[in-house]
Coordinates of C-alpha atoms and ligand atoms in Angstrom, one line a residue:
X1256 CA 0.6 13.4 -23.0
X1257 CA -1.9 14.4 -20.3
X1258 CA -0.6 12.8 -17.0
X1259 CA -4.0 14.3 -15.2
X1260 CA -5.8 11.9 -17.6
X1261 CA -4.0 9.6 -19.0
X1262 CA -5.3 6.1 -18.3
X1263 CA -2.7 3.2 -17.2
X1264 CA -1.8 1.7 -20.7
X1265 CA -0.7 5.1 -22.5
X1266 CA 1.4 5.9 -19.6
X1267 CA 3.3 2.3 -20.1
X1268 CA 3.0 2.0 -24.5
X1269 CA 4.9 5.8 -24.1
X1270 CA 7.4 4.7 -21.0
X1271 CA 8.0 1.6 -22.9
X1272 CA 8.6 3.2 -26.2
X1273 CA 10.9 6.2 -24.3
X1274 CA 8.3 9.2 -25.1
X1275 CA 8.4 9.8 -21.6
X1276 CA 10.7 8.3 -19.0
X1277 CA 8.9 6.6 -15.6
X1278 CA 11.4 9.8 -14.1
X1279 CA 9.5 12.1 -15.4
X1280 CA 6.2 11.0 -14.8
X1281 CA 7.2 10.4 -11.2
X1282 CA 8.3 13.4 -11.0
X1283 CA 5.2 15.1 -12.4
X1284 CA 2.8 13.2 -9.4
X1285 CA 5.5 14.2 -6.9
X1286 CA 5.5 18.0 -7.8
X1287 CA 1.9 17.5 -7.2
X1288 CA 1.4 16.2 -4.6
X1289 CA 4.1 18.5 -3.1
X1290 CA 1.2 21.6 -4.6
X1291 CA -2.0 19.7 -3.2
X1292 CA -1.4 17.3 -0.3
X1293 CA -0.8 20.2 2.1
X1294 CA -5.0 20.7 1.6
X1295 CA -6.2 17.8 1.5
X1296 CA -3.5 15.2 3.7
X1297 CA -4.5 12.5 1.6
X1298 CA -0.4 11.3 1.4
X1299 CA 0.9 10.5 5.0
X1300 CA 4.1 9.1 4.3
X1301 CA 5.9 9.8 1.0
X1302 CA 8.5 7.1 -0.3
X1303 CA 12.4 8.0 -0.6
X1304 CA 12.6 6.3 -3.2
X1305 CA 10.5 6.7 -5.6
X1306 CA 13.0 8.7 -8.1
X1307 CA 15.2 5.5 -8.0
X1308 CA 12.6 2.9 -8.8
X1309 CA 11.7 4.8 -11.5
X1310 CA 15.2 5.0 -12.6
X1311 CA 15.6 1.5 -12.5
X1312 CA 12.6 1.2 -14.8
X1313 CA 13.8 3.6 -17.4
X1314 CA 17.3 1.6 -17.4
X1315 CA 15.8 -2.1 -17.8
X1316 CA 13.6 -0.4 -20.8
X1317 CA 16.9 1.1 -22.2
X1318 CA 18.4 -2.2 -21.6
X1319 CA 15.9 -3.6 -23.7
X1320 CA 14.8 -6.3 -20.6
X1321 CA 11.3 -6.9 -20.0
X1322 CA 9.2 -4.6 -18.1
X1323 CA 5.5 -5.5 -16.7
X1324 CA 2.4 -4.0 -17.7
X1325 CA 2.1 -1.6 -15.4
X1326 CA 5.7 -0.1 -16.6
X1327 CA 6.4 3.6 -15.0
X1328 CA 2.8 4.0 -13.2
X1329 CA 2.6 5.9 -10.6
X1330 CA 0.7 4.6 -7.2
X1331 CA -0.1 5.4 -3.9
X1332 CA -0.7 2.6 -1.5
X1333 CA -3.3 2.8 1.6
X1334 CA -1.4 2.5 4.9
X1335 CA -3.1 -1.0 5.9
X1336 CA -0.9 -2.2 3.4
X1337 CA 3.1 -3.3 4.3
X1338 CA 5.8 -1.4 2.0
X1339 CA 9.4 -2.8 2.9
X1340 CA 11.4 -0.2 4.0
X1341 CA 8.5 2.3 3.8
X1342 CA 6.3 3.3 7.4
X1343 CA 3.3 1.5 7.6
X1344 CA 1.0 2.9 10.2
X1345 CA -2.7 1.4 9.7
X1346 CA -3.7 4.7 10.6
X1347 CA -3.0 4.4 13.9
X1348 CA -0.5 5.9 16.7
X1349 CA 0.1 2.2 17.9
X1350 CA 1.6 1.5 14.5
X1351 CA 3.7 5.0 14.3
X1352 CA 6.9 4.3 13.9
X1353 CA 6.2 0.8 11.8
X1354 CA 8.6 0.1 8.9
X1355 CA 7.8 -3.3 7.6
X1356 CA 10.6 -5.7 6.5
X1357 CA 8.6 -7.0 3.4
X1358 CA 5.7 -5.7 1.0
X1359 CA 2.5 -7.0 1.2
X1360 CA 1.8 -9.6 -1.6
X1361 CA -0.1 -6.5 -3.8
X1362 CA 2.6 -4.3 -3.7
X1363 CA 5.0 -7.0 -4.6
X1364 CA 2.9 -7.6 -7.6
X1365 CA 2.4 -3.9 -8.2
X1366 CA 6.3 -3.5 -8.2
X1367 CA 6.3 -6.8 -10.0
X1368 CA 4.4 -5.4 -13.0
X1369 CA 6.5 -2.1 -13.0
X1370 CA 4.3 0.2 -10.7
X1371 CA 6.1 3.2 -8.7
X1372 CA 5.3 3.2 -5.2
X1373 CA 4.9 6.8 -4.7
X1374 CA 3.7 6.7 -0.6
X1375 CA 1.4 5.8 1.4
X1376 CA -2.3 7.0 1.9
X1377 CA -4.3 8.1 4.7
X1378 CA -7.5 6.1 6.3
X1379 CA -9.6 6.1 9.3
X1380 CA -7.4 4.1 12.2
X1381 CA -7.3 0.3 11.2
X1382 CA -10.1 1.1 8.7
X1383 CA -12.9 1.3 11.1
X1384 CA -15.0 4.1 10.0
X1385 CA -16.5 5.9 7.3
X1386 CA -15.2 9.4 6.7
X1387 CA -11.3 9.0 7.6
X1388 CA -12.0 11.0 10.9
X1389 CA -10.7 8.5 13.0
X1390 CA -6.9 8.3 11.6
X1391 CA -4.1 9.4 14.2
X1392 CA -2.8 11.2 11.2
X1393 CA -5.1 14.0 11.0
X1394 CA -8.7 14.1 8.9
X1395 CA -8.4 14.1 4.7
X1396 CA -10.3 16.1 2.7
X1397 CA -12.7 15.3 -0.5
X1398 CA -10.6 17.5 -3.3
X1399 CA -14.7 18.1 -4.6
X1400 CA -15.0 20.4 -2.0
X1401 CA -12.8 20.5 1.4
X1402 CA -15.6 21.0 3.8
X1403 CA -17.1 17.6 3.2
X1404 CA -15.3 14.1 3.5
X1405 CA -13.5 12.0 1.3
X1406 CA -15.2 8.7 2.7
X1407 CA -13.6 6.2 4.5
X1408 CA -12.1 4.4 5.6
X1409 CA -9.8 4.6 2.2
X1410 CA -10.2 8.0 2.4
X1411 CA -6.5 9.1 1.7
X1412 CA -7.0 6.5 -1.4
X1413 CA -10.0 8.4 -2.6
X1414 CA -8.8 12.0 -2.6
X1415 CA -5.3 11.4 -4.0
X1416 CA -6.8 9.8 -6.5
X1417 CA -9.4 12.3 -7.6
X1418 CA -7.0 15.0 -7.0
X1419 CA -4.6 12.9 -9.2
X1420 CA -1.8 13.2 -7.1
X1421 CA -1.3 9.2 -8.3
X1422 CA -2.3 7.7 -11.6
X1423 CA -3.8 4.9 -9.4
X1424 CA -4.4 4.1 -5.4
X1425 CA -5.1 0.8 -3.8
X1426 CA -7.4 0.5 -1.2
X1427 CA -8.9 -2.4 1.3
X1428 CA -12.8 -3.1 1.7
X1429 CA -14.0 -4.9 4.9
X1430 CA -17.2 -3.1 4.8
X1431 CA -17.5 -0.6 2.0
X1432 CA -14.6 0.7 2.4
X1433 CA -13.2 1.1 -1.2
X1434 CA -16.9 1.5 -2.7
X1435 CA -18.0 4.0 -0.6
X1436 CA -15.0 6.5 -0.9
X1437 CA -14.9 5.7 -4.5
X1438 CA -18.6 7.0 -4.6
X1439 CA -17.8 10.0 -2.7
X1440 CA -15.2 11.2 -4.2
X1441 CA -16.2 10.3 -8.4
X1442 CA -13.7 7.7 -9.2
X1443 CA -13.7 3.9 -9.5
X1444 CA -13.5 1.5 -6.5
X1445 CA -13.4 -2.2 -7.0
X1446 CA -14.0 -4.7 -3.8
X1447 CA -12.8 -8.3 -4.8
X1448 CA -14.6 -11.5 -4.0
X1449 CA -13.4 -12.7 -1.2
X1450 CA -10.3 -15.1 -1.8
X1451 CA -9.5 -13.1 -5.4
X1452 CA -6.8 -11.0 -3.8
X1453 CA -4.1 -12.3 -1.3
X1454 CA -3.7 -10.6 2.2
X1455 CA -0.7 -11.6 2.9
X1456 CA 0.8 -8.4 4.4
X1457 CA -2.0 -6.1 5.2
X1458 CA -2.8 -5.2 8.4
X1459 CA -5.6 -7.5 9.6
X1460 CA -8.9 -5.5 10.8
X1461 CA -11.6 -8.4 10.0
X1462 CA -10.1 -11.5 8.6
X1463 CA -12.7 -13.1 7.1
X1464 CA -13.8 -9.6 5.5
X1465 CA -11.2 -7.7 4.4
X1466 CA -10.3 -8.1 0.6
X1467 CA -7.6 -5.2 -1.5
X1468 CA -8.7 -3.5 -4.8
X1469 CA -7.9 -1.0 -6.7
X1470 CA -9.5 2.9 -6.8
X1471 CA -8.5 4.1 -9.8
X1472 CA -10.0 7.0 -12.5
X1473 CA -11.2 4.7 -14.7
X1474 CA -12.9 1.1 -15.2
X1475 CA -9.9 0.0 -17.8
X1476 CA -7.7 1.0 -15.1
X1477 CA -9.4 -1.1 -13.0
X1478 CA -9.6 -4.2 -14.7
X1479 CA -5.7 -3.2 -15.3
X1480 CA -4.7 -3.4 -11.6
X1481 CA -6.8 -6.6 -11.3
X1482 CA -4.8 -8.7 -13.6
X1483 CA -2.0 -7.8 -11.9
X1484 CA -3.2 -8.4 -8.3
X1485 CA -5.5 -11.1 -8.3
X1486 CA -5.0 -14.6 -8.1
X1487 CA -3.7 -17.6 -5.7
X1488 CA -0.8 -16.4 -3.2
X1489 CA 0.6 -19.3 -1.3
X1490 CA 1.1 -16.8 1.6
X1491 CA -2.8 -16.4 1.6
X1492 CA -4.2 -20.0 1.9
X1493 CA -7.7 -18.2 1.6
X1494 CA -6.6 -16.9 -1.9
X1495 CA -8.8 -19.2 -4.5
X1496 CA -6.3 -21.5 -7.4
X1497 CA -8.7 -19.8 -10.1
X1498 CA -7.9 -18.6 -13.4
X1499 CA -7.5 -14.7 -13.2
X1500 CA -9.4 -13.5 -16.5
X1501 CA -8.0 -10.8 -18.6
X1502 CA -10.4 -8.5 -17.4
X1503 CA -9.2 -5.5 -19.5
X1504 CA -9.6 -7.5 -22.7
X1505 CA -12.5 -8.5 -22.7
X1506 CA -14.7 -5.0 -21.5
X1507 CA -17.4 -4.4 -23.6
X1508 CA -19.9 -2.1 -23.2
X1509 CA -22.3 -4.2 -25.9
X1510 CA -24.4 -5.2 -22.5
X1511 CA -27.8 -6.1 -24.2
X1512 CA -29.8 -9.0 -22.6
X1513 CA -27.9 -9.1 -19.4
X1514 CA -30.1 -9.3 -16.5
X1515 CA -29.4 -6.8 -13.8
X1516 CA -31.0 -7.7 -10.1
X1517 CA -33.5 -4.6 -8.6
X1518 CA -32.9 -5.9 -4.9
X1519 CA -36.3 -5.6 -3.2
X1520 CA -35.3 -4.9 0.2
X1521 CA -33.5 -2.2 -0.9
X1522 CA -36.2 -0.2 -3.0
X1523 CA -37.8 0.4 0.7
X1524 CA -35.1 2.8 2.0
X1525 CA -35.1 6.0 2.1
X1526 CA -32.8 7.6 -0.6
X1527 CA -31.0 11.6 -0.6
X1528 CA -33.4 12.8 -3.5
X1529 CA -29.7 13.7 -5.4
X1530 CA -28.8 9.7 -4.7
X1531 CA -32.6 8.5 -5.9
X1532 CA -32.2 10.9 -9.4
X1533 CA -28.6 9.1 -9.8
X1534 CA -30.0 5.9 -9.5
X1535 CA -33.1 6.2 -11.5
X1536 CA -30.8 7.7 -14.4
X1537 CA -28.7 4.7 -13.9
X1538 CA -31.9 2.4 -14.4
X1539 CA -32.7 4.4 -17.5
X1540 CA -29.4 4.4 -19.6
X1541 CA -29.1 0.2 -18.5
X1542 CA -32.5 0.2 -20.2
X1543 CA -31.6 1.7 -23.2
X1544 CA -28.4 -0.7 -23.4
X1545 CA -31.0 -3.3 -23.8
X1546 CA -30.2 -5.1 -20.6
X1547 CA -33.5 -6.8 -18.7
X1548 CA -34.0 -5.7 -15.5
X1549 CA -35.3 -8.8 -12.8
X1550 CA -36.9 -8.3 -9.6
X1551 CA -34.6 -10.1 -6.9
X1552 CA -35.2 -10.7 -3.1
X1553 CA -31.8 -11.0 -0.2
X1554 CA -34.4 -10.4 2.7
X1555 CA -31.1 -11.0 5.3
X1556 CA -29.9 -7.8 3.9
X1557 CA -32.2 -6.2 6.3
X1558 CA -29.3 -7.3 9.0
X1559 CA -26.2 -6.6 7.3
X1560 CA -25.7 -3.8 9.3
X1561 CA -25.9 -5.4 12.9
X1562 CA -24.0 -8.6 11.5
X1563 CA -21.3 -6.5 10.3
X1564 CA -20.5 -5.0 13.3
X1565 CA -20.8 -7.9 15.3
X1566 CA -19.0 -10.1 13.4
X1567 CA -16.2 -7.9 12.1
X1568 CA -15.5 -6.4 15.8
X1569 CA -15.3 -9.7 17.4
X1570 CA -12.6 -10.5 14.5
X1571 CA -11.2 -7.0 15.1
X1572 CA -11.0 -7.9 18.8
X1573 CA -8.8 -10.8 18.6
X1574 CA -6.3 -9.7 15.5
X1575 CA -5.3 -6.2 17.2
X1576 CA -4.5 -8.4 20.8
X1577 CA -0.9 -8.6 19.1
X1578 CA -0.7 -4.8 19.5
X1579 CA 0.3 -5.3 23.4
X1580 CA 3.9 -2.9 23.3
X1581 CA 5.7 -5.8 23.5
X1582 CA 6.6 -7.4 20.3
X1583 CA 6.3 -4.4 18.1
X1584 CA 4.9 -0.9 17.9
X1585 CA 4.0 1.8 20.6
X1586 CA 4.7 1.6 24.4
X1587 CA 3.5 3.6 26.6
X1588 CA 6.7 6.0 28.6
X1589 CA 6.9 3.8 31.9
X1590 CA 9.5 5.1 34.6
X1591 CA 10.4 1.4 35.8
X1592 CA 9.4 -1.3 34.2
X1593 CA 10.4 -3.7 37.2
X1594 CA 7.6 -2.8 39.4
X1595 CA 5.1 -3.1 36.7
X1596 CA 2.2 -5.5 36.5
X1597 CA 1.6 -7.0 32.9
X1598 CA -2.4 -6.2 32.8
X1599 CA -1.2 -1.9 33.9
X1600 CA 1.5 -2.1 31.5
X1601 CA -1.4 -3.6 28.3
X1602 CA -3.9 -1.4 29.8
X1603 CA -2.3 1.7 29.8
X1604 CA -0.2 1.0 26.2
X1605 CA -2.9 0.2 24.8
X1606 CA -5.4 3.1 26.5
X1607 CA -2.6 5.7 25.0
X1608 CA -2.1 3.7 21.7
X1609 CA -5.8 3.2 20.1
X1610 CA -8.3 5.5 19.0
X1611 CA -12.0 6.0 21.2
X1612 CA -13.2 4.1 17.5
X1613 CA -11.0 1.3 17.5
X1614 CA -11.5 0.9 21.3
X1615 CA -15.3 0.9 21.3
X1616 CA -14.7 -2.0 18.5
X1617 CA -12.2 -4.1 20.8
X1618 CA -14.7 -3.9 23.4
X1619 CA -17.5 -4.7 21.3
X1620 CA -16.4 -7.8 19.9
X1621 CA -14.4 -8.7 23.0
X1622 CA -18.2 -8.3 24.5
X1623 CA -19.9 -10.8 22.1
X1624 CA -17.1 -13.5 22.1
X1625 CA -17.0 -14.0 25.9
X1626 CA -18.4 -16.6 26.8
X1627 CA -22.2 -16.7 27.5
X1628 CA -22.7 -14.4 24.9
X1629 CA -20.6 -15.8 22.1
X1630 CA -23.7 -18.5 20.9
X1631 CA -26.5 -15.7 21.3
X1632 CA -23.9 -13.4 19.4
X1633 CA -21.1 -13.9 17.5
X1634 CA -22.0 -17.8 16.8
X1635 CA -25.7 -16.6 16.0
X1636 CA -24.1 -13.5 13.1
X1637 CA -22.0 -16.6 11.6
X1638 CA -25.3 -18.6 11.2
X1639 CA -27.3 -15.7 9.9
X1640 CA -24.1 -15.1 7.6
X1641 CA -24.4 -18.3 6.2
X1642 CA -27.8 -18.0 5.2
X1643 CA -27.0 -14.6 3.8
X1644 CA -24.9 -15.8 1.1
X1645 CA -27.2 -18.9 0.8
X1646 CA -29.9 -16.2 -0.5
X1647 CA -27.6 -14.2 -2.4
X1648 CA -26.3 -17.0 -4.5
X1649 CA -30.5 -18.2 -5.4
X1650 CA -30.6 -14.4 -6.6
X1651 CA -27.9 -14.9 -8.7
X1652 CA -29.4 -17.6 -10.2
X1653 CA -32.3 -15.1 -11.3
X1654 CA -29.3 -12.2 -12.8
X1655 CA -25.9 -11.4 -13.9
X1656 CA -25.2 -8.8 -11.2
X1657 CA -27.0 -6.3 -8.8
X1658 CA -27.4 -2.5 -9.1
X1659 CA -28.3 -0.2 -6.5
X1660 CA -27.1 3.0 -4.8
X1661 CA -23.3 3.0 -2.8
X1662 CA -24.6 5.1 -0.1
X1663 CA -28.2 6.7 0.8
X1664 CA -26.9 10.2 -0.1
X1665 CA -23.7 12.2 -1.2
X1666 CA -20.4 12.7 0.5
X1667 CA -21.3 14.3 3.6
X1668 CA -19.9 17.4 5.9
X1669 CA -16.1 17.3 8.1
X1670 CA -17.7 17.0 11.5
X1671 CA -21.2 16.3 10.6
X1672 CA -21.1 12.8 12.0
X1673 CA -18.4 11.9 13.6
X1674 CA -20.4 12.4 17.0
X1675 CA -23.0 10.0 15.9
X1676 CA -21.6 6.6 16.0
X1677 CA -25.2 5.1 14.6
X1678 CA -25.3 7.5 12.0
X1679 CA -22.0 6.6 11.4
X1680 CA -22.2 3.0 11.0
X1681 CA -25.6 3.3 8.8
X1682 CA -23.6 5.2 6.4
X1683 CA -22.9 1.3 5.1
X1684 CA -26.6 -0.2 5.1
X1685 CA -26.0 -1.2 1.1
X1686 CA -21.9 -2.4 1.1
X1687 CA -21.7 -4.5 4.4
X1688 CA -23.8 -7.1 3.0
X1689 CA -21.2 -8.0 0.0
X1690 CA -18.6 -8.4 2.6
X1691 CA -20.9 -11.1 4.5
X1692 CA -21.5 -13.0 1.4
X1693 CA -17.8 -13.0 0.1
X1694 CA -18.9 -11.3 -3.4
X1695 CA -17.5 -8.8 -5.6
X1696 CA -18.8 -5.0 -5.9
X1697 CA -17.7 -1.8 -7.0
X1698 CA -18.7 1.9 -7.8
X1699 CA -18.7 3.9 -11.0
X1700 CA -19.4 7.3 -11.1
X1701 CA -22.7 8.1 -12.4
X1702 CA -24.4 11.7 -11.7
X1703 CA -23.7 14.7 -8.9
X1704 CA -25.6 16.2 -6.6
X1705 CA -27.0 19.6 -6.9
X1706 CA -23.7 20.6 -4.5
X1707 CA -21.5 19.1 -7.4
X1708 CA -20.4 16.2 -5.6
X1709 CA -20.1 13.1 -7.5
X1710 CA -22.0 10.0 -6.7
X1711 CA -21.7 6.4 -7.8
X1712 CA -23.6 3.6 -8.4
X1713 CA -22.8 0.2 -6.5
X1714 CA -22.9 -3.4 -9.4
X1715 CA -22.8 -6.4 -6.9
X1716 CA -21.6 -9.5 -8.7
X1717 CA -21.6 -12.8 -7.9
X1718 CA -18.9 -14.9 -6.7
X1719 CA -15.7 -14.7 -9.1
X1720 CA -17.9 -12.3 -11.4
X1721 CA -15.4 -9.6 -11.8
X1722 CA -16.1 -9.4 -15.6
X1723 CA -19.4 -8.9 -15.3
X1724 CA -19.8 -6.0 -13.2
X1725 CA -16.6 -4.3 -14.8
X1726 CA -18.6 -4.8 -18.5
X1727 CA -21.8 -3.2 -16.8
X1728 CA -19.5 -0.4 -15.0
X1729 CA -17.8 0.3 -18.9
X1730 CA -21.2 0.6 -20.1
X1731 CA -22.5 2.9 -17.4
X1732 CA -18.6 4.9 -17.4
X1733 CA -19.3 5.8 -20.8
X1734 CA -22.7 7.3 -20.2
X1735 CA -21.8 9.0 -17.3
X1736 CA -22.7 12.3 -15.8
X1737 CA -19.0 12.6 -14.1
X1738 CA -17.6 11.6 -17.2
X1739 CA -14.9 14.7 -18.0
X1740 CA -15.5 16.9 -14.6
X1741 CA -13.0 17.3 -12.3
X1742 CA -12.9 18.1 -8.9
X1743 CA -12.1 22.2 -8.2
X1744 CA -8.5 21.7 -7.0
X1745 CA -7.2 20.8 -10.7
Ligands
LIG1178 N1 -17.3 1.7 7.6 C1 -17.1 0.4 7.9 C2 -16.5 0.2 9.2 O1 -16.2 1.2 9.9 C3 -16.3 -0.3 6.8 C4 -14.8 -0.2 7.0 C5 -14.0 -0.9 5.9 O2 -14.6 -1.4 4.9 N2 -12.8 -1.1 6.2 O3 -16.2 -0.8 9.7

């Protein structure tokens, strides 16, 4: 068997039937990453035990006992996420020495359903940004090419997973955060509706944003680590009760007569030409699938970007307040604590502690829920947010799910914006906007650049829709340009 592309249910049909034991294919992703990660510092934290769990799985297999679907696969896990026993960082140096006393609801189901927790992945610091430049931990590297980055802020996600130094990552997506890596780096990226997934146990960057999913090399895979994930948590009282489909049994790429959305709003912007050839292609192939293509109209999308920001900083503002030094995480080296006043001792924790990224955030949406401004801002984002989602669900009354580009052009250069904190944040003009709304989206990979870099196309479906954009995506998968290529590092 071919570990470098072996999809999730061949690994477990030859784990369960002892052609290989979850040992050995651990040990294969290990010795990888061992060869690779040096380059591209996608793996921040490997586990200790790793070996054992998959030891354990081998002997319940030769013990005849039950194992879960995922039997003997091996993952990596983004750092927002808790791992018992295993460092937890967020990407931050507030968070450095973290070891979390229980797993985070996904990797208890992971585990649960026989996954390998291999270690943890790199990201931009509390997954604010767009490139993994902001994380404490160093910058990560797209395994395409290592003088461009890997996306963000699940960039560690991204490039372990193209590199396949993990049969599958997990990443979170408050903003774009698992789509837009996904795109950048040719691999597939699923963002939950909002409620699908539990939270219980990841870090909290925007509450009412944030959702898991899995990045992954293929869309089986994905609908794979869905099953397993999804569904009501009573840890999560935001998870929904709803039925989780068996999403990998019923893919099809027989698509003919769905109606895919052409958002209006978004046919105005100005695309890469490499992104705009991608796209049309995608429009092209859909049409010969027989699907019908429907002219659809969001016109709040025009302020997903500002909303965003607003709204997810103010939320970012008040959930890192428990990083204080006190309770848990970094302090700051103080000579005598006695003589200390409490605002020096936050201040100057906290000054040493974040990143300039997460600062500017803290202050932003500490800025816009003071009051006076917090009904001319933050109160005024929720309203607009509202109607947001009131328009998106009249446009899905109108189409099955909504295609358009992930970015406006390729993965681009280490460096080349980290300086420009506008450029930066536009980077997410077509993902923010699913957030908002509470949909679904994700990103298959579809064509590459002239520079060989992959790029995907974004399917936004409607509330609880998973099936729908994961048929299209298996349609579009099997079409695909990236289909077969690898990035140069295999
Ligand atoms: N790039 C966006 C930000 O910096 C999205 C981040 C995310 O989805 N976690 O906030």
């Amino acid at each position: 068997m071919d570990l470098l592309k072996a999809g999730f249910k061949e690994v477990k049909d030859a784990v369960t039937t002892k052609k290989i034991s979850a040992v050995e294919v651990t040990k294969f992703f290990l010795a990888r990453t061992e060869k690779l990660n040096p380059k591209l510092n996608a793996f921040i934290k490997m586990s200790d035990t790793a070996l054992e769990d998959a030891a354990a799985i081998d002997k319940k297999i030769s013990q005849g006992e039950t194992v879960g679907p995922l039997a003997g696969v091996a993952f990596g896990i983004k750092d927002m996420l808790c791992t018992k026993g295993l460092r937890t960082t967020a990407g931050s140096k507030m968070l450095e020495n973290f070891i979390p006393p229980y797993d985070a609801t996904v990797v208890t189901r992971l585990k649960n359903a026989g996954v390998v927790v291999l270690g943890k992945l790199n990201q931009d610091e509390f997954a604010m940004g767009s490139s993994n430049e902001t994380s404490y931990f160093g910058k990560c590297k797209n395994p395409w090419n290592e003088d461009y980055v890997p996306g963000g802020s699940s960039g560690g996600s991204a490039s372990a997973q193209a590199a396949r130094l993990a049969m599958g990552t997990i990443g979170t997506d408050t903003g774009g955060s698992i789509r837009q890596p996904s795109s950048f780096t040719g691999i597939v990226g699923v963002k939950p509706t909002y409620g699908r997934v539990s939270r219980y146990g990841i870090v909290a960057f925007a509450s009412s944003l944030d959702q898991a999913g899995p990045m992954v090399s293929s869309v089986e895979d994905a609908a794979l680590t869905l099953e397993v994930i999804c569904g009501h948590d009573k840890m999560d009282s935001t998870t929904s009760q709803k039925p989780v489909p068996e999403f990998s049994k019923n893919l099809t790429t027989n698509i003919k007569g769905m109606k895919i959305g052409i958002l209006k709003e978004y046919e105005k912007g100005v695309l890469h030409p490499d992104v705009e050839k991608t796209y049309r292609a995608s429009l092209e192939s859909l049409k010969k699938m027989g699907v019908e293509f429907v002219d659809v109209s969001v016109s709040l999308t025009e302020f997903a970007v500002p909303m965003y920001y607003l709204i997810s900083a103010s939320e970012a503002s008040s959930n890192l307040a428990r990083y204080d030094g006190v309770k848990y995480g970094f302090r700051a080296d103080f000579k005598d604590l006695s003589s200390m006043n409490l605002d020096d001792f936050y201040s100057e924790t906290r000054g040493q502690g974040f990143g300039t990224e997460v600062k500017r955030r803290i202050m932003l949406g500490t800025y816009c829920l003071s009051s006076g401004y917090f009904d001319a801002y933050y109160n005024k984002a929720c309203q607009v947010r509202r109607m947001l989602r009131d328009q998106y669900v009249e446009a899905f009354k109108k189409c099955d799910a909504i295609l358009s580009p992930v970015t406006t052009s390729p993965a681009f250069k280490l460096n080349e914006r980290s300086k420009d904190t506008l450029a930066m944040y536009m980077n997410d003009i077509f993902t923010t906007s699913t957030n908002l709304a509470g949909l679904t989206g994700l990103s298959v990979p579809f064509g590459l650049s002239s520079e060989g870099l992959p790029i995907g196309m974004q399917l936004t479906g409607s509330h609880f829709e998973e099936q729908k954009i994961l048929n299209i995506a298996y349609a579009l998968e099997s079409v695909s340009d990236v289909k077969g290529k690898t990035p140069h590092v295999f």
